Each structure stands twice: as structure tokens, then as C-alpha cells.
CSV table of C-alpha atoms in Angstrom, one decimal:
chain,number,residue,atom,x,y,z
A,25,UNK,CA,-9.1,51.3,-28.6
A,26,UNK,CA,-6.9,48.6,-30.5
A,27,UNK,CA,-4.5,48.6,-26.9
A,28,UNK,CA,-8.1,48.2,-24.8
A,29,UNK,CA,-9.0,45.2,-27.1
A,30,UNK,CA,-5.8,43.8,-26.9
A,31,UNK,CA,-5.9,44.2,-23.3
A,32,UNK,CA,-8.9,42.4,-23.1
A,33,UNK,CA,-8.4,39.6,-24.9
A,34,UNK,CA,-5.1,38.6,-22.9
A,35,UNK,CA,-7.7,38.2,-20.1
A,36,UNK,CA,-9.8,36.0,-21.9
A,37,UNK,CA,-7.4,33.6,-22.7
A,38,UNK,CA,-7.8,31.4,-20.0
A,39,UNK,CA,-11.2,31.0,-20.9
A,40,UNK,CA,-10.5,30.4,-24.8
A,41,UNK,CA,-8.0,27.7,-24.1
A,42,UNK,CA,-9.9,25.8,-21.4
A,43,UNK,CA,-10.5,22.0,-23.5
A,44,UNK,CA,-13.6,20.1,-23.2
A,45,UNK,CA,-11.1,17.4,-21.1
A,46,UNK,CA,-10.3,20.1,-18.5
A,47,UNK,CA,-13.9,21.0,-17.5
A,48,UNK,CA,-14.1,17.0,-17.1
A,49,UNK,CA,-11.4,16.8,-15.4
A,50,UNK,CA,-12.2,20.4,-12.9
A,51,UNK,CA,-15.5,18.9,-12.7
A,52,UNK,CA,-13.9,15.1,-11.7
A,53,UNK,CA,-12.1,17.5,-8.9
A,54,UNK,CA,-15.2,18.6,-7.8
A,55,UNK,CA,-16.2,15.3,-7.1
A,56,UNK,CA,-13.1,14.1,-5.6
A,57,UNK,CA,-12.9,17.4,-3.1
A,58,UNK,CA,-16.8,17.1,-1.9
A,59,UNK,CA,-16.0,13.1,-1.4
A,60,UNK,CA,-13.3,14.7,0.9
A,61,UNK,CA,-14.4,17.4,2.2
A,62,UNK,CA,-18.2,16.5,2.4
A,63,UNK,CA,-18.3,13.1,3.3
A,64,UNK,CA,-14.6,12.7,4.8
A,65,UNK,CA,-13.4,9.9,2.5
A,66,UNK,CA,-9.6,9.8,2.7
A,67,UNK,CA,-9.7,13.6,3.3
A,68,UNK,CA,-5.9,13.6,3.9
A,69,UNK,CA,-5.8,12.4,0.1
A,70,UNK,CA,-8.5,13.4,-1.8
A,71,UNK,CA,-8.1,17.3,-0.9
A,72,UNK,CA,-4.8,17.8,-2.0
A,73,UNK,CA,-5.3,15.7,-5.1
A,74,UNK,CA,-8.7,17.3,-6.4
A,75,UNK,CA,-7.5,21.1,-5.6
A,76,UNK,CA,-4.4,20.0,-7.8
A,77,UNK,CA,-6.4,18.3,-10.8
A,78,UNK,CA,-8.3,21.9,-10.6
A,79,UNK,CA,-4.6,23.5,-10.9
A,80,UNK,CA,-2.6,21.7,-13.2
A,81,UNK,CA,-6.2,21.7,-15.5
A,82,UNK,CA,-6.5,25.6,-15.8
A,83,UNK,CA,-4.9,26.9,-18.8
A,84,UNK,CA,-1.8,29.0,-19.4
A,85,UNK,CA,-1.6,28.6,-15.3
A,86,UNK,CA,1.7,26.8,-15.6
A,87,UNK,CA,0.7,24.8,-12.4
A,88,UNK,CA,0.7,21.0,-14.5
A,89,UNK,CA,2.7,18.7,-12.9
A,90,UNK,CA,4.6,18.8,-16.6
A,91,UNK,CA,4.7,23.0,-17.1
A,92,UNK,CA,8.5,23.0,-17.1
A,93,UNK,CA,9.7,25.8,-14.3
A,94,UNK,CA,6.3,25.4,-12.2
A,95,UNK,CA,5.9,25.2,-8.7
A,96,UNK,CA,4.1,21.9,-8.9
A,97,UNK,CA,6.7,20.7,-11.6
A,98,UNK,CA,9.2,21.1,-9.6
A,99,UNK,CA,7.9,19.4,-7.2
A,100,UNK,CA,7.1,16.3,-9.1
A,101,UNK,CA,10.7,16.2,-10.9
A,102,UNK,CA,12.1,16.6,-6.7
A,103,UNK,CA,9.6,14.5,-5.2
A,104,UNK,CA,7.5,12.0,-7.2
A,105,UNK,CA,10.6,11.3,-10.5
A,106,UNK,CA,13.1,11.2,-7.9
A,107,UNK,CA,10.5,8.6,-6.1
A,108,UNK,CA,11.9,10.3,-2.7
A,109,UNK,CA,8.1,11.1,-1.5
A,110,UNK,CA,7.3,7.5,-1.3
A,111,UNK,CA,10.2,6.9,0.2
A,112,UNK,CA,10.0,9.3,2.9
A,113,UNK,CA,6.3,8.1,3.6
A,114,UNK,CA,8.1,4.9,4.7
A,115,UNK,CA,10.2,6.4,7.3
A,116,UNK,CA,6.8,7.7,8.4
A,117,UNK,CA,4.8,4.5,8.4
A,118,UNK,CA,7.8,2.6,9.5
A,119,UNK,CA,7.5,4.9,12.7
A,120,UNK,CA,3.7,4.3,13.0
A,121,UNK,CA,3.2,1.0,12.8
A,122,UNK,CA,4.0,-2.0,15.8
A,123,UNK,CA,5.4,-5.3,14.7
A,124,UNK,CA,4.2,-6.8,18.2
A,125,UNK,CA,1.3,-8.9,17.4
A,126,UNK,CA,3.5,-10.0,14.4
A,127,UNK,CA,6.7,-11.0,16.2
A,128,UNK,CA,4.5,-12.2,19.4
A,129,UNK,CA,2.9,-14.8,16.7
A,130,UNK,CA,5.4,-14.9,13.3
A,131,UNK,CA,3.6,-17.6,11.7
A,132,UNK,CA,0.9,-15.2,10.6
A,133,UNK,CA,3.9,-13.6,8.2
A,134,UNK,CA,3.2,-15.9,6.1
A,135,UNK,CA,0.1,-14.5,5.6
A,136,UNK,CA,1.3,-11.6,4.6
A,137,UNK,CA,2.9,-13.6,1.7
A,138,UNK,CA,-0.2,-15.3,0.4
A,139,UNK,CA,-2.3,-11.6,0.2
A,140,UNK,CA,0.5,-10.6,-2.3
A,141,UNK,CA,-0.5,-13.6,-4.5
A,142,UNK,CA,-3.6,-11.3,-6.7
A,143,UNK,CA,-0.4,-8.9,-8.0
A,144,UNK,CA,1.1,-11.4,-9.5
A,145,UNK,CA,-2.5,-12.6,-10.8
A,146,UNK,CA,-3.3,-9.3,-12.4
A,147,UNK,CA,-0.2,-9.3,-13.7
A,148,UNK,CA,-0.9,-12.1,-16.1
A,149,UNK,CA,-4.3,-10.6,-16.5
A,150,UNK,CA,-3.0,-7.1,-17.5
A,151,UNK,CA,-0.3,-8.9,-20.3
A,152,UNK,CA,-3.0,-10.6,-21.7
A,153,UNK,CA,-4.6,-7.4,-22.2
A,154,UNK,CA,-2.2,-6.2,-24.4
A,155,UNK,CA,0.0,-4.0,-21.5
A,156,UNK,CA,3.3,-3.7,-22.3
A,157,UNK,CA,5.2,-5.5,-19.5
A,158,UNK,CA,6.6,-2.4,-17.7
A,159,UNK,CA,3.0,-0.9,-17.5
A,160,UNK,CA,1.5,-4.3,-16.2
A,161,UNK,CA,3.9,-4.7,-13.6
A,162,UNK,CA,2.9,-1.1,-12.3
A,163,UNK,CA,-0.7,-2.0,-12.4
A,164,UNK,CA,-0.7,-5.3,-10.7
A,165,UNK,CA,1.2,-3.4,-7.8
A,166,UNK,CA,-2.3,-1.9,-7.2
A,167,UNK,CA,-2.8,-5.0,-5.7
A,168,UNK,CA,-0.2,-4.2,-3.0
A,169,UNK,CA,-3.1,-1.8,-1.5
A,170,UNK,CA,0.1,0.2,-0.7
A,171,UNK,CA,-0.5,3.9,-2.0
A,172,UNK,CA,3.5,4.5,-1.8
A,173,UNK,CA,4.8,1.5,-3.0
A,174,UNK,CA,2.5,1.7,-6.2
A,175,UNK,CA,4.0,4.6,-6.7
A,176,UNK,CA,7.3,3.9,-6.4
A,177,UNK,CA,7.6,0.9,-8.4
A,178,UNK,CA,4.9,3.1,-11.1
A,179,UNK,CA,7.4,6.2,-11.4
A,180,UNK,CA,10.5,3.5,-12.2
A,181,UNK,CA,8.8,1.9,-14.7
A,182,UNK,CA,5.9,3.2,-16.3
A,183,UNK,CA,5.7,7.4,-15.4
A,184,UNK,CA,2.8,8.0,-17.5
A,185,UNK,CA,0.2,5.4,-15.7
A,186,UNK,CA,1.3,7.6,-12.4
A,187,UNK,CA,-1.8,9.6,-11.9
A,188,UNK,CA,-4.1,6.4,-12.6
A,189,UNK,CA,-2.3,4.4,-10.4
A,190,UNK,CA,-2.2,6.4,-7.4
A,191,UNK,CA,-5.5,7.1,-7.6
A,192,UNK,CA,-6.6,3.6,-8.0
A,193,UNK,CA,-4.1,2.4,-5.2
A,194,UNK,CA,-5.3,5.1,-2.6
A,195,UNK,CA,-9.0,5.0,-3.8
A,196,UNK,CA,-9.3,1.0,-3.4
A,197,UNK,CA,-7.1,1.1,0.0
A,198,UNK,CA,-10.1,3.2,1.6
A,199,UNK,CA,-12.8,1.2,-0.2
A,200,UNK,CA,-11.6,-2.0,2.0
A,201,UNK,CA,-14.2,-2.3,4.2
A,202,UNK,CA,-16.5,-2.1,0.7
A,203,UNK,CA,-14.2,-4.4,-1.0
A,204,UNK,CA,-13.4,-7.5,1.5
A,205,UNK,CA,-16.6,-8.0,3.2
A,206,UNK,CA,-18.5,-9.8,0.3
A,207,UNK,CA,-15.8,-11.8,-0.8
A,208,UNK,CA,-14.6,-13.1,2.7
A,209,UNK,CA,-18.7,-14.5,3.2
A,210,UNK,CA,-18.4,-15.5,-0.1
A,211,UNK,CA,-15.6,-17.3,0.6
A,212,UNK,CA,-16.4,-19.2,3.8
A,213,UNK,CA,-19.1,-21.0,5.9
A,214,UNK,CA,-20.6,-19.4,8.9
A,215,UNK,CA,-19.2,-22.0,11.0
A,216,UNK,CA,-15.5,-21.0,9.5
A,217,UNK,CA,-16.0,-17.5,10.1
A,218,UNK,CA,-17.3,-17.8,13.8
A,219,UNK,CA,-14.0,-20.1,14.7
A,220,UNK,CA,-12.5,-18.8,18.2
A,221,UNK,CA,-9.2,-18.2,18.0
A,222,UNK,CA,-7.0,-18.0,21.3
A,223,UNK,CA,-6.4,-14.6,22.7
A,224,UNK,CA,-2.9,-14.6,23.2
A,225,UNK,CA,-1.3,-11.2,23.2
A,226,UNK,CA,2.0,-12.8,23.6
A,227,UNK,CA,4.5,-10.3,24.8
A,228,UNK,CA,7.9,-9.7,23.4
A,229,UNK,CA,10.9,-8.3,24.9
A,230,UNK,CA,12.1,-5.1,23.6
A,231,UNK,CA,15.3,-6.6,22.3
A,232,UNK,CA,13.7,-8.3,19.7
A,233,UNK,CA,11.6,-5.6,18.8
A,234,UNK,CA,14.6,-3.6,18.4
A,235,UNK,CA,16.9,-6.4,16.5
A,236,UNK,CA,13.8,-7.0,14.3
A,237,UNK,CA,13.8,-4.3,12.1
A,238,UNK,CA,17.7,-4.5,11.9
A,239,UNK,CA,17.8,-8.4,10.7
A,240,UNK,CA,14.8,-8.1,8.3
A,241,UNK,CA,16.3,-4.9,6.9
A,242,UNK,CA,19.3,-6.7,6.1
A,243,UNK,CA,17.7,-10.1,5.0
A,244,UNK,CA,15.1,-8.8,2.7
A,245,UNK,CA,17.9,-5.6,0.9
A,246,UNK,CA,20.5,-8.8,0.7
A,247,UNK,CA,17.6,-10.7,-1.1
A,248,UNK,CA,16.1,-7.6,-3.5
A,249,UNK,CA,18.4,-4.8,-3.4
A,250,UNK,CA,16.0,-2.7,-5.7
A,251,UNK,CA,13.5,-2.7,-2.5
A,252,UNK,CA,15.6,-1.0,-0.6
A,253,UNK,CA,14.6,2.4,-0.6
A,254,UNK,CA,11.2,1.3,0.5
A,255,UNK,CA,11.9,-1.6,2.7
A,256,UNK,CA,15.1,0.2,4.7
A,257,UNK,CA,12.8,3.1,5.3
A,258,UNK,CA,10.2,1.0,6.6
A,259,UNK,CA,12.6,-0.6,9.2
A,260,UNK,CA,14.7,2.5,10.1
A,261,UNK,CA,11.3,4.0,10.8
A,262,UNK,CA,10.4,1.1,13.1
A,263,UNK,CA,14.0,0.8,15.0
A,264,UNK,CA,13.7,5.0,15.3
A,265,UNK,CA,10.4,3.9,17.5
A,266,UNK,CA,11.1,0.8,19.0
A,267,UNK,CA,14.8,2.1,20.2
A,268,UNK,CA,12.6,4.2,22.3
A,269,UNK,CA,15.6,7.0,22.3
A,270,UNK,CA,14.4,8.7,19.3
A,271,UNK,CA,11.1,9.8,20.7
A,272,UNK,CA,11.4,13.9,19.3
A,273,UNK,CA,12.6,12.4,15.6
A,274,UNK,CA,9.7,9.4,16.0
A,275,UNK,CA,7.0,12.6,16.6
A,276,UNK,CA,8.5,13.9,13.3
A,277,UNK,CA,8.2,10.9,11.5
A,278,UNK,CA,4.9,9.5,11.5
A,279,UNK,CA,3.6,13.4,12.3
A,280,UNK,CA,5.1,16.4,10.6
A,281,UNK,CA,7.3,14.7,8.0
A,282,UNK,CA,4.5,12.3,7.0
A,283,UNK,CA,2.0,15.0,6.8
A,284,UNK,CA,4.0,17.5,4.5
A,285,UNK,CA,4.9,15.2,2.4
A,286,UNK,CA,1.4,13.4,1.8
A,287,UNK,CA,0.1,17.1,1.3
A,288,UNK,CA,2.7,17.2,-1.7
A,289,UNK,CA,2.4,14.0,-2.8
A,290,UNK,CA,-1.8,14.5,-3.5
A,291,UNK,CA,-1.0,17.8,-4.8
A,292,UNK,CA,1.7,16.6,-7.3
A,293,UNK,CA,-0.1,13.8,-8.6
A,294,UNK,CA,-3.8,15.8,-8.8
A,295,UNK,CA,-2.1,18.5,-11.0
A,296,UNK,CA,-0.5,15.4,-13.4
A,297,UNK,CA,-3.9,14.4,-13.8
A,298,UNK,CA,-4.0,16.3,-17.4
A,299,UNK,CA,-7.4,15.6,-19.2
A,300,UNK,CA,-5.6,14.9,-22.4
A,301,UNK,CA,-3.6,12.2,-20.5
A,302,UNK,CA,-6.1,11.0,-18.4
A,303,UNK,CA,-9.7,10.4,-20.4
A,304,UNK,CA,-8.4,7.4,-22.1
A,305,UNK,CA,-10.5,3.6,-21.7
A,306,UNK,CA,-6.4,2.9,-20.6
A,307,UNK,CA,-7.4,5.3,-17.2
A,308,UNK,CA,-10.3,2.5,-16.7
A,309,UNK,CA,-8.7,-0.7,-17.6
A,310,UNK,CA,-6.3,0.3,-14.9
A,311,UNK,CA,-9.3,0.9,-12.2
A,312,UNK,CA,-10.8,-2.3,-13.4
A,313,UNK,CA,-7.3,-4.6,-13.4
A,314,UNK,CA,-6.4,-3.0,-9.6
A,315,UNK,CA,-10.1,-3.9,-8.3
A,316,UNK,CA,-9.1,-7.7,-9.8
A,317,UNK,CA,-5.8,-7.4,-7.6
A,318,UNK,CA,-6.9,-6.4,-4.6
A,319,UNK,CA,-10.0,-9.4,-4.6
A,320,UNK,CA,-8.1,-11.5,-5.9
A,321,UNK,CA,-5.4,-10.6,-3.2
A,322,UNK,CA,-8.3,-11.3,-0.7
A,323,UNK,CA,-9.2,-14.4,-2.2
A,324,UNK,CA,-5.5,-16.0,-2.2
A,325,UNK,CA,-5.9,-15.1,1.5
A,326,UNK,CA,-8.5,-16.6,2.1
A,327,UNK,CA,-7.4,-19.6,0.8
A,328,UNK,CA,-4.4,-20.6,2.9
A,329,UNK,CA,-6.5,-19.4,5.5
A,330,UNK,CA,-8.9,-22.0,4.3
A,331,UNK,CA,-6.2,-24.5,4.6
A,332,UNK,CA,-4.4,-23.4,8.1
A,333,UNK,CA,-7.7,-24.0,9.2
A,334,UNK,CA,-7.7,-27.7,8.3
A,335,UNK,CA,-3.9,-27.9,9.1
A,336,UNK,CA,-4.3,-26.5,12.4
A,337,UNK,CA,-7.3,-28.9,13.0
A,338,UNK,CA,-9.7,-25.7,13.1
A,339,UNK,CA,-7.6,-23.5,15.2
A,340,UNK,CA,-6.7,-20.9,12.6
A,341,UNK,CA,-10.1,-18.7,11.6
A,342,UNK,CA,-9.9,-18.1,7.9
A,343,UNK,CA,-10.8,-14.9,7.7
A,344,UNK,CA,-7.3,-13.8,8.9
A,345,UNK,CA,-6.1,-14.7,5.6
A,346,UNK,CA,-8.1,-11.4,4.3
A,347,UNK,CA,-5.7,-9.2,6.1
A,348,UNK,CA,-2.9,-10.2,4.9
A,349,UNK,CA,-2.3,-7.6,2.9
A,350,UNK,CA,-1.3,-4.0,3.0
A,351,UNK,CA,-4.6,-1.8,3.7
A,352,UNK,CA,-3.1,-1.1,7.1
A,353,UNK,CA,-5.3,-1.2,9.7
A,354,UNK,CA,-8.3,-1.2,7.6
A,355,UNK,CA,-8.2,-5.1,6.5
A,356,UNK,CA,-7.6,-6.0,10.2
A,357,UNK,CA,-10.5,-3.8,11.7
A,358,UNK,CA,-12.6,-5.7,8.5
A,359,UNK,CA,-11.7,-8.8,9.9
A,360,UNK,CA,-12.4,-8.3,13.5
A,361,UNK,CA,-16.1,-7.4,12.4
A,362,UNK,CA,-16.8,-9.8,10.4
A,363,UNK,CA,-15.8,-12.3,12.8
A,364,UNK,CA,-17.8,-11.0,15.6
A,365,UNK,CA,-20.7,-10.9,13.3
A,366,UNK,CA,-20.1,-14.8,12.8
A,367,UNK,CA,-19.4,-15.1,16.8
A,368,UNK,CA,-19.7,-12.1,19.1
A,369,UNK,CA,-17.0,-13.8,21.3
A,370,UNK,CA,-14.8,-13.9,18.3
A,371,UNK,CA,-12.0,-11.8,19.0
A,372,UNK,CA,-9.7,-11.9,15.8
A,373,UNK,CA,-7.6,-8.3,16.1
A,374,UNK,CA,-4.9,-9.6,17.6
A,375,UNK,CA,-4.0,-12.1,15.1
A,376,UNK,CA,-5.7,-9.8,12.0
A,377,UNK,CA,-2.9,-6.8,12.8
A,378,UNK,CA,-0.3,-9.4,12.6
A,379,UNK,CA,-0.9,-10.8,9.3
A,380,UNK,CA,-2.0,-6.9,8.2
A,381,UNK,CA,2.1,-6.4,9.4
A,382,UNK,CA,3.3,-9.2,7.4
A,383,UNK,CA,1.3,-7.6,4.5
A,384,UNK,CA,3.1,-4.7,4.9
A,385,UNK,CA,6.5,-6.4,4.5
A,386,UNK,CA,5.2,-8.7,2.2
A,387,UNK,CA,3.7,-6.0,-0.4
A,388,UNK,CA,7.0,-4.3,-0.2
A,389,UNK,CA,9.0,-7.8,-0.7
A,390,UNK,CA,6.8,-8.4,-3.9
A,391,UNK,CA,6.9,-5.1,-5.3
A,392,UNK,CA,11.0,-5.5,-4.4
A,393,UNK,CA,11.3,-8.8,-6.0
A,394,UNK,CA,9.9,-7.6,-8.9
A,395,UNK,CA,11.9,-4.7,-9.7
A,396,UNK,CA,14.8,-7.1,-9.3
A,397,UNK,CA,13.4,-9.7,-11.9
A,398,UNK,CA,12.7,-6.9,-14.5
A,399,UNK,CA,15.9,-5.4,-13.9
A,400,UNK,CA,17.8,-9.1,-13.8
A,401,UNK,CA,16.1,-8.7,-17.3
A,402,UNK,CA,17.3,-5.9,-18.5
A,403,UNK,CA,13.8,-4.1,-18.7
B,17,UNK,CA,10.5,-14.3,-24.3
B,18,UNK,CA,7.1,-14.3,-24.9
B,19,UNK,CA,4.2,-12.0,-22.5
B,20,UNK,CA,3.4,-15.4,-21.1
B,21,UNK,CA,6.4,-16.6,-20.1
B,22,UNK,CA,7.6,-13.1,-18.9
B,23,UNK,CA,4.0,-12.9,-16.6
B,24,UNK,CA,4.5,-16.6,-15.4
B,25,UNK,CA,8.3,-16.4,-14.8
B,26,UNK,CA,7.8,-13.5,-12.5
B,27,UNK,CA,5.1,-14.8,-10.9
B,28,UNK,CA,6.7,-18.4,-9.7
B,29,UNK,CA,10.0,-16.5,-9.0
B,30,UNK,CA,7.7,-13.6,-7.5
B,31,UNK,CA,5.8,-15.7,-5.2
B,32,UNK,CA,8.5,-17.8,-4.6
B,33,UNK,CA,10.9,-15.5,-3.0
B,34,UNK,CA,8.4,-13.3,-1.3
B,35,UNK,CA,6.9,-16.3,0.3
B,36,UNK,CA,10.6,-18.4,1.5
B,37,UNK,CA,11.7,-14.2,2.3
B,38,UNK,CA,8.8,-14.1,5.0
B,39,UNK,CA,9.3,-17.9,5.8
B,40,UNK,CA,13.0,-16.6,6.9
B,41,UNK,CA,11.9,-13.8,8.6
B,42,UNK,CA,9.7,-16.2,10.6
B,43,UNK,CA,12.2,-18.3,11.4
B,44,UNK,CA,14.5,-15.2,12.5
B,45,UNK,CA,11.6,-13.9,14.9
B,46,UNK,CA,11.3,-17.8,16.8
B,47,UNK,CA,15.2,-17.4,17.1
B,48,UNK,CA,15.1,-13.6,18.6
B,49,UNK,CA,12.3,-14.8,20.6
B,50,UNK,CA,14.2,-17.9,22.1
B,51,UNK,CA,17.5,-15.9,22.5
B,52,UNK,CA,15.6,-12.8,24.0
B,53,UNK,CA,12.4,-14.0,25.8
B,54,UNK,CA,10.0,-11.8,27.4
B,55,UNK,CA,10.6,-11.0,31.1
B,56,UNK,CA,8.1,-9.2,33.5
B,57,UNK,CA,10.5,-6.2,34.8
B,58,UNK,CA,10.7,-6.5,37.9
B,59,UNK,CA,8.6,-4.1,40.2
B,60,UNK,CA,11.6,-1.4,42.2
B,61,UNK,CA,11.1,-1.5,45.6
């Protein structure tokens, strides 16, 4: 009778361990897998991270990203510590994306410099706070609306924001077309927003595409060496498709290789969503701060848009300036509807993916050129 | 070095250098463009 009771007790101690915080956070799963699943919100993402926050919330399972010897902690130590997920992503989206409206038209680059203006905002925001440095440079990278990059530069400096960071970072990047809209009529006249802008697909010989990626890669590592994980990834990934040689490995890239590893990457981080870790007012300061970065990174945008406009004597429509960032191709699809709303024979997707380009770089180039600072620093 | 000056150095160096990095790259893609214009390939009998 005593080995029967015994016996049945070991089976209900799953049950007797389960905390208050982990039928929050199984429920918050829930949530994030019907978002998914249900209504097709960043499936990709959200499915892999909410069947992991079920995981690595179960007791005794040994499925937490931090159960030492775990499947999933070995994983995070290989993948997410070692920051080579994010870093592999690149290779992916270096592979996916086309730099041809960008190099047919570079001045819109410097777009891509101005949307990166709301980390460094948020930045000052979070230190006011009270964040210790190394944890407000990781949440003002929000603001890069670059899932991978926030999680590289997060993992260097400040591992146990991670979870919140990613989430808020992916999260926000689909909530773009939420996000931008208000601010950008907010932000401009009607008469701004319905200014034609030239349709010039300008071509661009393949040599340049191909020398591209080799120059900047060398320019921008040369510059912030830190970056270069992310930013040589990027531009190996791009040279593999504009090389046009590489199609089987380019297939791989931006198919296969990114697929398995954004499958481990959502899984990883769900299960280090630990409810003990994760219910904090910290979790939602870090929402809050990352929703600052990415208007205010719409905002800064804006504004040299604002002022091409008047430089350009009204050739320039401002609401390019709103895809300057990283939410790749969601700001640019953003921008191309909100511009035909002000015009129908507004046609701004052209010049929207090239500044959504340059935000790409330029997320990557802030995020670099930070690291370097802090490290210049000694932090 | 106070929070302050820490946030404000690395945002005027931040900005800085991410905005004169792109500048470059501008300037580098008007050079490739001049050295390597676009040419219509010509159609093969």
C-alpha cells in the first residue's frame, strides 16, 4: 500500500509544483498560439514561442531554456548565448532581400539612417528610468524593428531581458501597419502625403549589385568591427544571390536554413520565458520603452522627410521617411498605402523599399556602433 | 561618467557614425554606378 502511495504521488508532482506564475505564463501561451494559429499573426513566430513558454513552464519537465542538460538548454547555450541563430538569420535575410531600388536611388540610405534616430531616443529614455546602461542599450535596440539584431546585441549585453526583448522586437515588427499609420497622418498634411514622386525604377548593372555587398561589407566591419557577425552575414547573404552562381546554396539560405533556425529560435526563447523571470513591471517597462522607439523611430523619419521635401522643392514625399527603418517590407507596403490613400496615382514603393533597405543596414550600423562604444568603454 | 552623459555620448557618436557610414555608402553606390552603368544586353541574333 505504502509503494502504491508512493507511486502515486511521483505522478502528482507535476501538478503540486506547477506556481501560480506558470499557469500565467501557459495561459499567456495560449494566447500567443491562438494569435498564431487562429488569427495568423506572425505564425512563423508566435507558434514556436508559445508551444515553448507551455514547455519550459511545466514542472520538473527539464524543458526551460535554463534546466542544465535539456534539449531546449542546449539549444539556447548553442544557439541564442553563442548569438549564432541571429547570425545565421542574416545569411538568410541577406539572401532574401534586393538592394536594387536602393542602389538604383542611394540617396534614400540616408533614410535608413534617420529611422535609427528613436534607439538612441529611448535610450536616454530608458537611463532615466533607472536601467542600468547595458539593459537600456538592449531595449532601445527594440527600436531597430529588427527581431535578430535585438537579439544579438540583447544576448551580449543584458541575457536576462532576452525573452522580453524578442518578444517586444518581433511583436512590434508585425504591429507596423498598426503602429505607423496614425503617426505618419499625424505627422503631415494631406497635400504632403499625396506628393507624386517620379517612377523611376532605375536599373543597375549587375556588377554593382555584386561589388555592393563586397564594399559595404568592408566599409561598415572597418568602421564597427563588433557588427560584424551581423552586418558580414547580411552582405555574404546578398553577394551569394546577386552572384547569381549560388542559386542551390541561395534556395538554402533564405528557405531551409532560415526556416530551421527561426523554428529554434521561437522555441528557445518561449521556453526562457520562465514566469518567475518574466511577471515583473520590468517585462512591461520594456514593452512600453520599445513602442517609444519604434514611433519615435517613425517620427525622426518623418522629419527629414519633412525637410527633403522642402530641400527638394516638393519632390521628395515625406512619408518615405517612415520606412526607413527595419520592418522589412512591412513599413514600405505602409507607405505605399498611405500614399495612395492621399493620391491614388501616388505610387511610393519604389522609393519606400529603398529607404526600408537602408534601414536594414542602418539598424544594423547602429546596433554595431553601439556595441563598439560600450566596448571602447570598457562595459 | 554619469547615465546622462553615457546616453548623450552614445547618441551623438551613435548617430553620428551611422548617419556619415550610410553617407559613404551613398557615395560608394554613385561611384559603382558611374564606373559600372547599366547597359540593355543586347538582344542574340
Amino acid at each position: 500500500m505504502e509503494v502504491f502511495l508512493s507511486a502515486l504521488a511521483s505522478l502528482t508532482q507535476g501538478f503540486a509544483n506547477l506556481s501560480w506564475q506558470g499557469v500565467f505564463m501557459i495561459a499567456l501561451a495560449c494566447v500567443l498560439l491562438y494569435l498564431g494559429i487562429g488569427k495568423k499573426i506572425e505564425p512563423l513566430l508566435l507558434v514556436p514561442i508559445g508551444f515553448g513558454v507551455i514547455l519550459g513552464n511545466l514542472p520538473l519537465a527539464n524543458m526551460s531554456a535554463h534546466d542544465e542538460g535539456g534539449v531546449i538548454n542546449l539549444l539556447y547555450e548553442g544557439g541564442i548565448l553563442t548569438e549564432l541563430f541571429p547570425v545565421l538569420l542574416f545569411i538568410g535575410l541577406g539572401a532574401m532581400i534586393d538592394f536594387g531600388p536602393m542602389l538604383g536611388n542611394p540617396i534614400v540610405l540616408i533614410f535608413g539612417a534617420a529611422g535609427q534616430f528613436g534607439i538612441f531616443l529611448t535610450l536616454l529614455l530608458a537611463l532615466a528610468i533607472g536601467f542600468p546602461r547595458e539593459q537600456a542599450v538592449s531595449i532601445a535596440v527594440i527600436g531597430a524593428m529588427d527581431g535578430p539584431t535585438a537579439i544579438y546585441v540583447t544576448s551580449k549585453l543584458a541575457r536576462e531581458l532576452l525573452p522580453a526583448v524578442s518578444i517586444a522586437a518581433y511583436s512590434y515588427m508585425s504591429l507596423v501597419p498598426i503602429i505607423q499609420p496614425p503617426i505618419m497622418r499625424a505627422m503631415t498634411t494631406k497635400k504632403e502625403r499625396a506628393t507624386l514622386m517620379a517612377i523611376s525604377e532605375k536599373k543597375v548593372s549587375q556588377k554593382v549589385k555584386i561589388l555592393f555587398p563586397i564594399v559595404a561589407a568592408i566599409i561598415t566591419i572597418l568602421i564597427a568591427p563588433m557588427g560584424a557577425p551581423l552586418m558580414g552575414m547580411l552582405m555574404f547573404g546578398n553577394l551569394m544571390r546577386e552572384s547569381g552562381v549560388l542559386k542551390r546554396l541561395v534556395d538554402v539560405s533564405e528557405g531551409a536554413l532560415a526556416n530551421v533556425v527561426t523554428l529554434f529560435l521561437g522555441l528557445t526563447i518561449g521556453a526562457s520565458m520562465l514566469g518567475g523571470n518574466f511577471l515583473k513591471w520590468q517585462t512591461l517597462l520594456v514593452f512600453l520603452l520599445g513602442l517609444v522607439a519604434i514611433s519615435l523611430d517613425t517620427v525622426t523619419g518623418m522629419l527629414l522627410g519633412k525637410l527633403m521635401r522642402v530641400l527638394t522643392k516638393g519632390k521628395i514625399n515625406p512619408l518615405i521617411g517612415a520606412a526607413g527603418t527595419s520592418a522589412f517590407p512591412m513599413s514600405s507596403r505602409v507607405v505605399q498605402k498611405e500614399g495612395q490613400r492621399a493620391n491614388p496615382r501616388n505610387f511610393l514603393l519604389w522609393h519606400a523599399i529603398g529607404a526600408n533597405t537602408g534601414g536594414q543596414i542602418g539598424s544594423v550600423m547602429a546596433a554595431a556602433v553601439m556595441l563598439a562604444i560600450m566596448a571602447g568603454m570598457g562595459i | 561618467m554619469t547615465d546622462l552623459a553615457f546616453g548623450l555620448t552614445m547618441t551623438v557618436i551613435g548617430m553620428g557614425v551611422t548617419l556619415l557610414t550610410l553617407y559613404l555608402l551613398t557615395l560608394v553606390i554613385r561611384l559603382l554606378n558611374r564606373l559600372y552603368p547599366f547597359k540593355e544586353e543586347k538582344k542574340r541574333s
